[in-house]
Coordinates of C-alpha atoms and ligand atoms in Angstrom, one line a residue:
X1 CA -4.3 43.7 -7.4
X2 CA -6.0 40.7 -5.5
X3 CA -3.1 38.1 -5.8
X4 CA -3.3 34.5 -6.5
X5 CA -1.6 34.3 -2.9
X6 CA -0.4 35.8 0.0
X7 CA 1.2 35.1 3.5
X8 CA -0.6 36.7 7.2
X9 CA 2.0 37.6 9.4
X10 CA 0.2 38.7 12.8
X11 CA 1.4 40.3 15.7
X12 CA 2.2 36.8 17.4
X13 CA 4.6 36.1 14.5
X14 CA 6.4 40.0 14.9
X15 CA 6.9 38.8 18.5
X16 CA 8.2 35.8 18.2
X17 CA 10.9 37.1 15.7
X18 CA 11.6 40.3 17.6
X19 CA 12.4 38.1 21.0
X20 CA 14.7 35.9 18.7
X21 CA 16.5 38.8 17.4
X22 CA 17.3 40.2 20.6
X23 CA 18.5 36.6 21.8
X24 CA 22.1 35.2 21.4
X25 CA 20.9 33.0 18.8
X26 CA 20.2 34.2 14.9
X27 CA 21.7 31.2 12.9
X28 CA 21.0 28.1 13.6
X29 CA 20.4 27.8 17.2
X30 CA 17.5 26.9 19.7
X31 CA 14.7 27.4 17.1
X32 CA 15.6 25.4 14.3
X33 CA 15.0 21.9 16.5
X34 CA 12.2 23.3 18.2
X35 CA 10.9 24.0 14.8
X36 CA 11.7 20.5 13.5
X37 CA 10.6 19.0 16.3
X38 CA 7.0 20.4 16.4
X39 CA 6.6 19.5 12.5
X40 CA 7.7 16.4 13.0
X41 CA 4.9 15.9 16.0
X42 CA 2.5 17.4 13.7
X43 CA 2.7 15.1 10.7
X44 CA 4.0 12.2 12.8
X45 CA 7.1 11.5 11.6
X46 CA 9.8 10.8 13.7
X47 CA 12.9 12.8 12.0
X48 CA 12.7 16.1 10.6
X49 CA 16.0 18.4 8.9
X50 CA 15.0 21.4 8.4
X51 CA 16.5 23.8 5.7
X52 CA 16.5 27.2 3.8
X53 CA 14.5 26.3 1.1
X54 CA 12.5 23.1 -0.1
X55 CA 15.0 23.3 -2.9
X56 CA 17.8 22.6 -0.6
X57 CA 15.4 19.5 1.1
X58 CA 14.9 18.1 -2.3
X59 CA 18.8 18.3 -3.1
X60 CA 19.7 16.8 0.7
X61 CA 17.1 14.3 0.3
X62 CA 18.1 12.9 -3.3
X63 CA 22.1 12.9 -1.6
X64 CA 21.4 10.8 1.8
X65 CA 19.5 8.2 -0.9
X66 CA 23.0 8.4 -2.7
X67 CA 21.5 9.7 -6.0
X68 CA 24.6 10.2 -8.5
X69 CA 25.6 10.4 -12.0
X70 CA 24.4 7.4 -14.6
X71 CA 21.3 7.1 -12.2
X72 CA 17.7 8.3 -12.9
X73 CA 14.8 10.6 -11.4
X74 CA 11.3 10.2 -12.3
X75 CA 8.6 13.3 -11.3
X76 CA 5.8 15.0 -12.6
X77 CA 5.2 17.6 -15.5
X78 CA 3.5 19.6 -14.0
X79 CA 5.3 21.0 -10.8
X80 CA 7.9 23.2 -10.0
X81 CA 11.5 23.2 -12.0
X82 CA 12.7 22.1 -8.2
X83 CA 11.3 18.8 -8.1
X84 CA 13.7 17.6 -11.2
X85 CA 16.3 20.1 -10.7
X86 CA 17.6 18.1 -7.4
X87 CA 18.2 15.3 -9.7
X88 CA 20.5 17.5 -11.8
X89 CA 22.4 18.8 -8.9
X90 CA 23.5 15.8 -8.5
X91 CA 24.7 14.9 -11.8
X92 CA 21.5 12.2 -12.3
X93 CA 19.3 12.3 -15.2
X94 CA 15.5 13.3 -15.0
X95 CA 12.6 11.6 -16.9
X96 CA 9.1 12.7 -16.5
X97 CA 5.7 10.7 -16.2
X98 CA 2.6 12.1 -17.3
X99 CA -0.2 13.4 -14.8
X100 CA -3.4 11.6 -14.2
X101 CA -6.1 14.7 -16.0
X102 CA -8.5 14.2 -13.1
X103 CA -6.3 14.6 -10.2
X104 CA -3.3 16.3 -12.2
X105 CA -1.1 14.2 -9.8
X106 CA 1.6 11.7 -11.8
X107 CA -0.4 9.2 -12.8
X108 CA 0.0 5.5 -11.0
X109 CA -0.7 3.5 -14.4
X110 CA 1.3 5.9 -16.8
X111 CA 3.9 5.1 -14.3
X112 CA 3.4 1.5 -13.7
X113 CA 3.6 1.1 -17.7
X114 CA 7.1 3.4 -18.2
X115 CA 8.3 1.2 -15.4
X116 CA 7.8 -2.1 -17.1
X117 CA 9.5 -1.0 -20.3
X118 CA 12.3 1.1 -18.4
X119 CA 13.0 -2.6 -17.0
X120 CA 13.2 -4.0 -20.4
X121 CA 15.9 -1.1 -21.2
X122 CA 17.9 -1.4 -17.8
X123 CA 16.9 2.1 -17.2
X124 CA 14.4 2.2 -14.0
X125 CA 14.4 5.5 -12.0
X126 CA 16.3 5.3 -8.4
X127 CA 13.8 7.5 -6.9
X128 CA 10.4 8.9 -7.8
X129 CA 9.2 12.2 -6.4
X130 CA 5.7 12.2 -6.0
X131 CA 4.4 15.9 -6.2
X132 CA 1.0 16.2 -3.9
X133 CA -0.6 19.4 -6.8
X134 CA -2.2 22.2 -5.4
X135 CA -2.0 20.8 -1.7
X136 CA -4.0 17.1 -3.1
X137 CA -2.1 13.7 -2.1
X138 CA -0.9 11.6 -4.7
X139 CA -2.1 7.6 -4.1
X140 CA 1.0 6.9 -2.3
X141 CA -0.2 3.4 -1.6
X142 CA 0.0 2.7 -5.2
X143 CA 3.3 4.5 -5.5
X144 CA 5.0 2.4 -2.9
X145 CA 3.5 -1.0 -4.4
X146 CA 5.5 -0.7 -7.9
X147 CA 8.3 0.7 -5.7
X148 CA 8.5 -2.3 -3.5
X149 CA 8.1 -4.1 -6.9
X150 CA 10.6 -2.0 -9.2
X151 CA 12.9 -1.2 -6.3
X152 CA 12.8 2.3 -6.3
X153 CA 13.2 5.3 -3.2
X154 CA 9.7 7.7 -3.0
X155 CA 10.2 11.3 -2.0
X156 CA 7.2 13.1 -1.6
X157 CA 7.1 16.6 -3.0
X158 CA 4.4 18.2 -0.5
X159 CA 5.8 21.6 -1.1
X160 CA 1.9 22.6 -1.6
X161 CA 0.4 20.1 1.1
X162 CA 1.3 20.9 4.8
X163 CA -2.2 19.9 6.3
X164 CA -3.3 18.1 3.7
X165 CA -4.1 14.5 4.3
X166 CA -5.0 10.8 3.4
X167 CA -7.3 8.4 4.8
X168 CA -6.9 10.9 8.1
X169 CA -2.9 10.2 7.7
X170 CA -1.2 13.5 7.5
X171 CA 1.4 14.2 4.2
X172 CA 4.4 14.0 6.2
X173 CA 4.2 11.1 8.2
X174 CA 6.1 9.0 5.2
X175 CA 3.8 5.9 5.7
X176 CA 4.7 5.4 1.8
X177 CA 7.8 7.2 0.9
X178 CA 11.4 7.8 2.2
X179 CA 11.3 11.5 2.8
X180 CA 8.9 14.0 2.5
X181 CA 9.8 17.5 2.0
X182 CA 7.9 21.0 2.8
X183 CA 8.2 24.7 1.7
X184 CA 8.1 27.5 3.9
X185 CA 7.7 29.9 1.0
X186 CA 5.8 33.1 1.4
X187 CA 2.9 31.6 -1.1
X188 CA 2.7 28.0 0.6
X189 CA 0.3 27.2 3.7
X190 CA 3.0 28.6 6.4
X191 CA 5.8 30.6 5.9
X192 CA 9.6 31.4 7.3
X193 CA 10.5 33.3 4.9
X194 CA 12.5 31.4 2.8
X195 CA 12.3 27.8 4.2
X196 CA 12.1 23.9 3.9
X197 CA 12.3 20.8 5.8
X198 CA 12.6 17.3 5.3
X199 CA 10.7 14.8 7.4
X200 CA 11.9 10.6 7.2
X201 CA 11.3 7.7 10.0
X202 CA 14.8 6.6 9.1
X203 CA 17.2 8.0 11.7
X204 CA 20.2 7.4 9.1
X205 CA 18.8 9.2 6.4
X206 CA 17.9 12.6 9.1
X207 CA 21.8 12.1 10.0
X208 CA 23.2 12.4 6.8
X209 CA 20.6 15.0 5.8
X210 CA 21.4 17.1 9.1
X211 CA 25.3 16.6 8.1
X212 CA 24.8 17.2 4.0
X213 CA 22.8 20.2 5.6
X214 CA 26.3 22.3 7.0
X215 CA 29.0 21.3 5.2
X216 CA 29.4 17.5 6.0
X217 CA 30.8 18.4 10.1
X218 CA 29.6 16.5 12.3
X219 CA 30.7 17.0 16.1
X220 CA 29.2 13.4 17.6
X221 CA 32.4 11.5 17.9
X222 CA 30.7 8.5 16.8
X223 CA 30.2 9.7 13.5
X224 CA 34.0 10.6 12.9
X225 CA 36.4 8.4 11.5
X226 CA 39.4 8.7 14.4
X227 CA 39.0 10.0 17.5
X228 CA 38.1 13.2 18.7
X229 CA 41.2 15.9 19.5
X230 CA 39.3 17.5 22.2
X231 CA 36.1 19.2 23.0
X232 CA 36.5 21.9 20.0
X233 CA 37.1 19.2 17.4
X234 CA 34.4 18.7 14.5
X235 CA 35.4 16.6 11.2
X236 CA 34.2 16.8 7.4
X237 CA 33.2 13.4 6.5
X238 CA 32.0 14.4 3.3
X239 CA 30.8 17.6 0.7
X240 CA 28.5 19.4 2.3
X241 CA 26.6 22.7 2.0
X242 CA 25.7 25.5 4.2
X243 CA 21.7 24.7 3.8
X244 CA 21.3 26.0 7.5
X245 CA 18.1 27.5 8.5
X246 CA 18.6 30.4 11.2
X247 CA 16.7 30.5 14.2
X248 CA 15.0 33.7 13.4
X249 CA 13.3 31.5 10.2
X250 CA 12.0 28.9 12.8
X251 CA 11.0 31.1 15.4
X252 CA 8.3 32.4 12.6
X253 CA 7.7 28.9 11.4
X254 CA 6.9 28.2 14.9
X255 CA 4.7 30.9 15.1
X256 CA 3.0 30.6 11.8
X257 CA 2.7 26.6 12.4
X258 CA 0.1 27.3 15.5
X259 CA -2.2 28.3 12.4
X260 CA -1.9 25.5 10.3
X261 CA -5.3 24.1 11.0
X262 CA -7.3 27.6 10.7
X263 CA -5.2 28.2 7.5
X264 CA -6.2 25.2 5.6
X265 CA -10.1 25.1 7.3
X266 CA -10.3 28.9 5.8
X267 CA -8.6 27.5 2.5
X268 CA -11.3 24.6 2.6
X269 CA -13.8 26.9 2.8
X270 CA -12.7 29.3 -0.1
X271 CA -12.4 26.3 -2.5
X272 CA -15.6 24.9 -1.5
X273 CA -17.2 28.3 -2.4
X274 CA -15.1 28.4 -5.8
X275 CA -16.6 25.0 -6.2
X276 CA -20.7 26.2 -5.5
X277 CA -20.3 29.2 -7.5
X278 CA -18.3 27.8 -10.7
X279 CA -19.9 24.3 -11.0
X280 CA -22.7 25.6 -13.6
X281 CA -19.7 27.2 -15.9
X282 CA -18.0 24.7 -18.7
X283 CA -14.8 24.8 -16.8
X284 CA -13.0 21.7 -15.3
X285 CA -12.7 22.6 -11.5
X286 CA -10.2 20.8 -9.2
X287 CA -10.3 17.0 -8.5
X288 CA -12.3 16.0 -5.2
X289 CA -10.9 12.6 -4.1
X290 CA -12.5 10.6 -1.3
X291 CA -10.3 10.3 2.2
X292 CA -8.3 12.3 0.5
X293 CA -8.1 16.1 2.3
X294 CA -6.3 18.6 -0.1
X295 CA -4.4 21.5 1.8
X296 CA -5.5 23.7 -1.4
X297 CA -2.9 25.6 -1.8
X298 CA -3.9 26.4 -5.1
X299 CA -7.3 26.7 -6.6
X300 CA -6.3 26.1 -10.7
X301 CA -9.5 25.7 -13.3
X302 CA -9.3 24.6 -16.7
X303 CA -10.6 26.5 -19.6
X304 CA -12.2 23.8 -21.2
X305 CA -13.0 24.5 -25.4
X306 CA -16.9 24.8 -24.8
X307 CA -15.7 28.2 -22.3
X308 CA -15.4 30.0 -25.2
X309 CA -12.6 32.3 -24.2
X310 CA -9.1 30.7 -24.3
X311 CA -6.9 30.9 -21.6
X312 CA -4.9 33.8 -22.7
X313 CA -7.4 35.9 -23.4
X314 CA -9.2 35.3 -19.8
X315 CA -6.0 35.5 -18.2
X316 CA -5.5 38.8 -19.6
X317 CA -8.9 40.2 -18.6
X318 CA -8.4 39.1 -15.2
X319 CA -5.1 41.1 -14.6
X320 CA -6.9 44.1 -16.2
X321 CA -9.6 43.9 -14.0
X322 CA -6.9 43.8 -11.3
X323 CA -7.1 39.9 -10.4
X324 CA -3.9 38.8 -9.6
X325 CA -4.3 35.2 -11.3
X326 CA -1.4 32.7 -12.2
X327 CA -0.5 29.7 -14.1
X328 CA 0.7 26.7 -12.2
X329 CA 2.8 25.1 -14.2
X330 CA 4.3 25.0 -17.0
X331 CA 5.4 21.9 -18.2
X332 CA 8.7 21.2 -16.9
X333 CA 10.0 19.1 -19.9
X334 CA 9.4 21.9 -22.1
X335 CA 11.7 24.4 -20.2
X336 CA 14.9 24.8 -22.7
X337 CA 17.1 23.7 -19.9
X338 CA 15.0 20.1 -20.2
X339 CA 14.2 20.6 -24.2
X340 CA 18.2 20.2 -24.3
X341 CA 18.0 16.4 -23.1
X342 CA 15.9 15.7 -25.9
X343 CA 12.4 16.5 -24.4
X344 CA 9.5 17.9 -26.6
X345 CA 5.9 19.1 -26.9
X346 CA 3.5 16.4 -27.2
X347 CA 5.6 13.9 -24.9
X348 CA 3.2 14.1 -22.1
X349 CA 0.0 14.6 -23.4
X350 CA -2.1 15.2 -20.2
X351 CA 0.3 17.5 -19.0
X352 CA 0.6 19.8 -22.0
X353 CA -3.4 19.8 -22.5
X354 CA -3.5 20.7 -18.8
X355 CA -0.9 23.4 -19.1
X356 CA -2.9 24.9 -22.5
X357 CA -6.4 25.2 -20.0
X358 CA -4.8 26.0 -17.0
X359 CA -5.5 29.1 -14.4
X360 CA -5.0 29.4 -10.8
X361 CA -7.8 31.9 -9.1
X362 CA -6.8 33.8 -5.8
X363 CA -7.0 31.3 -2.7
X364 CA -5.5 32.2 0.4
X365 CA -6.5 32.7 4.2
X366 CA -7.0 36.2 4.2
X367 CA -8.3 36.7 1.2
X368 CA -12.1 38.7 2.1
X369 CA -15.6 37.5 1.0
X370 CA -15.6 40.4 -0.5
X371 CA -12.8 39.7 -3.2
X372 CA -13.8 36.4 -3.6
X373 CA -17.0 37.3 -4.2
X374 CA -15.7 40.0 -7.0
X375 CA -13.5 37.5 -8.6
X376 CA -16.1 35.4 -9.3
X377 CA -18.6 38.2 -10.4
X378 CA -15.3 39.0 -12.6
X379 CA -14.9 35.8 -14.1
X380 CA -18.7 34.2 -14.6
X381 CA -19.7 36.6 -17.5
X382 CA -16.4 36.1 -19.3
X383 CA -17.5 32.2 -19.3
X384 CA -20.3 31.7 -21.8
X385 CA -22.4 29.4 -20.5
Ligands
PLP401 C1 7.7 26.0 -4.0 C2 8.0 24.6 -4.5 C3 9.3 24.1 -4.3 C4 10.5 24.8 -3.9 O1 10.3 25.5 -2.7 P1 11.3 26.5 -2.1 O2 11.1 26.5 -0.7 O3 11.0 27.8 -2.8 O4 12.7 26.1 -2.5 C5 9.4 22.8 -4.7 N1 8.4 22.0 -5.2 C6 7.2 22.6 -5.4 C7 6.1 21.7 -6.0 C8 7.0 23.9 -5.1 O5 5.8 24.4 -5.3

């Protein structure tokens, strides 16, 4: 099976965990700033927390911007269960704002109109997370205007878009938001394993994350509320968690992170082939937005009606033909967790049609010419076109 997408791990990366395995160091040690710090570099930001999952980021991130119960969230359909769930966890509720169908991105004008009736109702969303789909940046610039305007904190979601960029401004740099989070998932552009880290410019907002991030201890003595007993004191300030990412995670981060540019070149090239040999086909291929450079880490067509196969059928004929494809996403509000809140099909229009059409083709750096090539001699004569 050719999967939808895969991690490389190369010799470099086997070394660089092997010499941190036989260090003193395999929790947090060493590694995890060196890690942060070289992220940080890359995207230009200036803080960066990093985490064991992009789950745990999400949930640190909506904390230090004191998200809490009778308070709202605000993402995108069409994204992982993660980017509402971090609301949830801590005790806020989640609303959802439908996608713009050319870009699948939450839509700045669907937005900007739920915003001026949530005013009218006293109900406007504490922060937004903006969800950069398949690796392509939202328009944070319009984001932050009816932020500035409605008051509201921006987390980007860029889970999918380490690399990507806009207007030659890497996703990560927060020129637009409060904190940006990344995924070091096996699937997304690098890996550690399991992984995440949270990148801000605001120094308080990495403090509290890096506290929230083991247990609420901190050991800086001007953080604690007395003074210090000694050299071995620490204090809780407040609940934290153990979100710590061990050293062995960000020595392969490190590694893998040397790639980053030859990984989303090669992924740029893959899409742009998908894109030569698809465009004849009555299927709706992915957005292309000037000064805007996706990361692609997904390559997701739509079945449009005039394919004349529906999704389901294609899907299946894929798998049989040993094509690994996917489905990226389903629509968050309709999960039963979120149908429970009151949410239900035909809410978010754009979203649901996307979902219905929806199919995600392998894309990844290793994937060969040659299995590119056989997906799409798989796929064009299911297509009539
Ligand atoms: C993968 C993903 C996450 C969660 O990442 P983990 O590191 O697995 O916790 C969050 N948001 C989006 C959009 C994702 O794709």
């Amino acid at each position: 099976m050719i999967p939808y997408g895969r991690q490389e791990i190369t010799e470099a990366d086997l070394a660089a965990v092997r010499s941190i395995l036989q260090s003193d160091w395999l929790t947090q040690g060493p590694k995890v700033p060196e890690f942060e710090a070289a992220v940080a570099s890359r995207v230009g930001a200036k803080h960066a927390v990093a985490v064991n999952s992009a789950t745990s980021a999400l949930h640190l991130a909506c904390l230090a911007l004191d998200l809490g119960p009778g308070e709202w969230l605000w993402t995108s359909p069409i994204t992982f269960v993660a980017s509402a769930n971090c609301a949830r966890y801590c005790g806020a509720a989640v609303d959802f704002v439908d996608i713009d169908p050319a870009t699948c991105n939450l839509c700045p004008k669907a937005l900007a109109d739920k915003l001026a009736t949530a005013e009218q109702q006293g109900r406007l969303p504490k922060i937004v997370v903006a969800v950069h789909f398949a690796g392509l940046p939202c328009d944070m610039s319009a984001l932050h205007a009816l932020a500035k305007q409605y008051g509201f904190h921006l987390i980007e979601d860029a889970a999918h878009a380490l690399g990507a960029s806009s207007q030659e401004i890497p996703v990560g740099a927060c020129q637009f938001s409060d904190i940006t989070i990344f995924s070091f998932h096996p699937v997304k552009i690098v890996t550690s394993g399991e992984g995440g880290m949270a990148l801000t410019n605001d120094p308080q907002l990495a403090q509290r994350m890096a506290r929230l991030r083991s247990h609420g201890i901190t050991r800086d003595p001007a953080e604690m509320l007395s003074a210090s007993d000694g050299p071995w004191y620490y204090q809780q300030i407040e609940l934290g968690f153990n979100y710590r990412m061990t050293d062995l995670q960000a020595g392969l981060g490190i590694s893998q992170l040397e790639r980053l540019t030859d990984y989303v070149t090669r992924r740029n090239q893959l899409a742009a082939l998908y894109d030569q040999e698809l465009k004849g086909l009555p299927l709706q291929l992915p957005a292309r937005v000037p000064d805007r450079q996706s990361a692609w880490h997904l390559y997701s067509i739509q079945v449009t009606e005039a394919a004349g196969i529906d999704r389901l059928t294609l899907f299946k004929a894929l798998r049989a033909a040993e094509i690994g494809v996917n489905v990226h996403y389903i629509p968050v509000h309709l999960q039963p967790y979120y149908r429970q809140f009151g949410f239900q099909a035909g809410q978010f229009p754009h979203a649901e049609k996307y979902y219905s059409q929806a199919i995600t083709l392998p894309l990844y750096p290793t994937l060969s010419a040659k299995d590119q090539e056989y997906v799409i001699s798989t796929l064009r004569p299911l297509i009539s076109a």
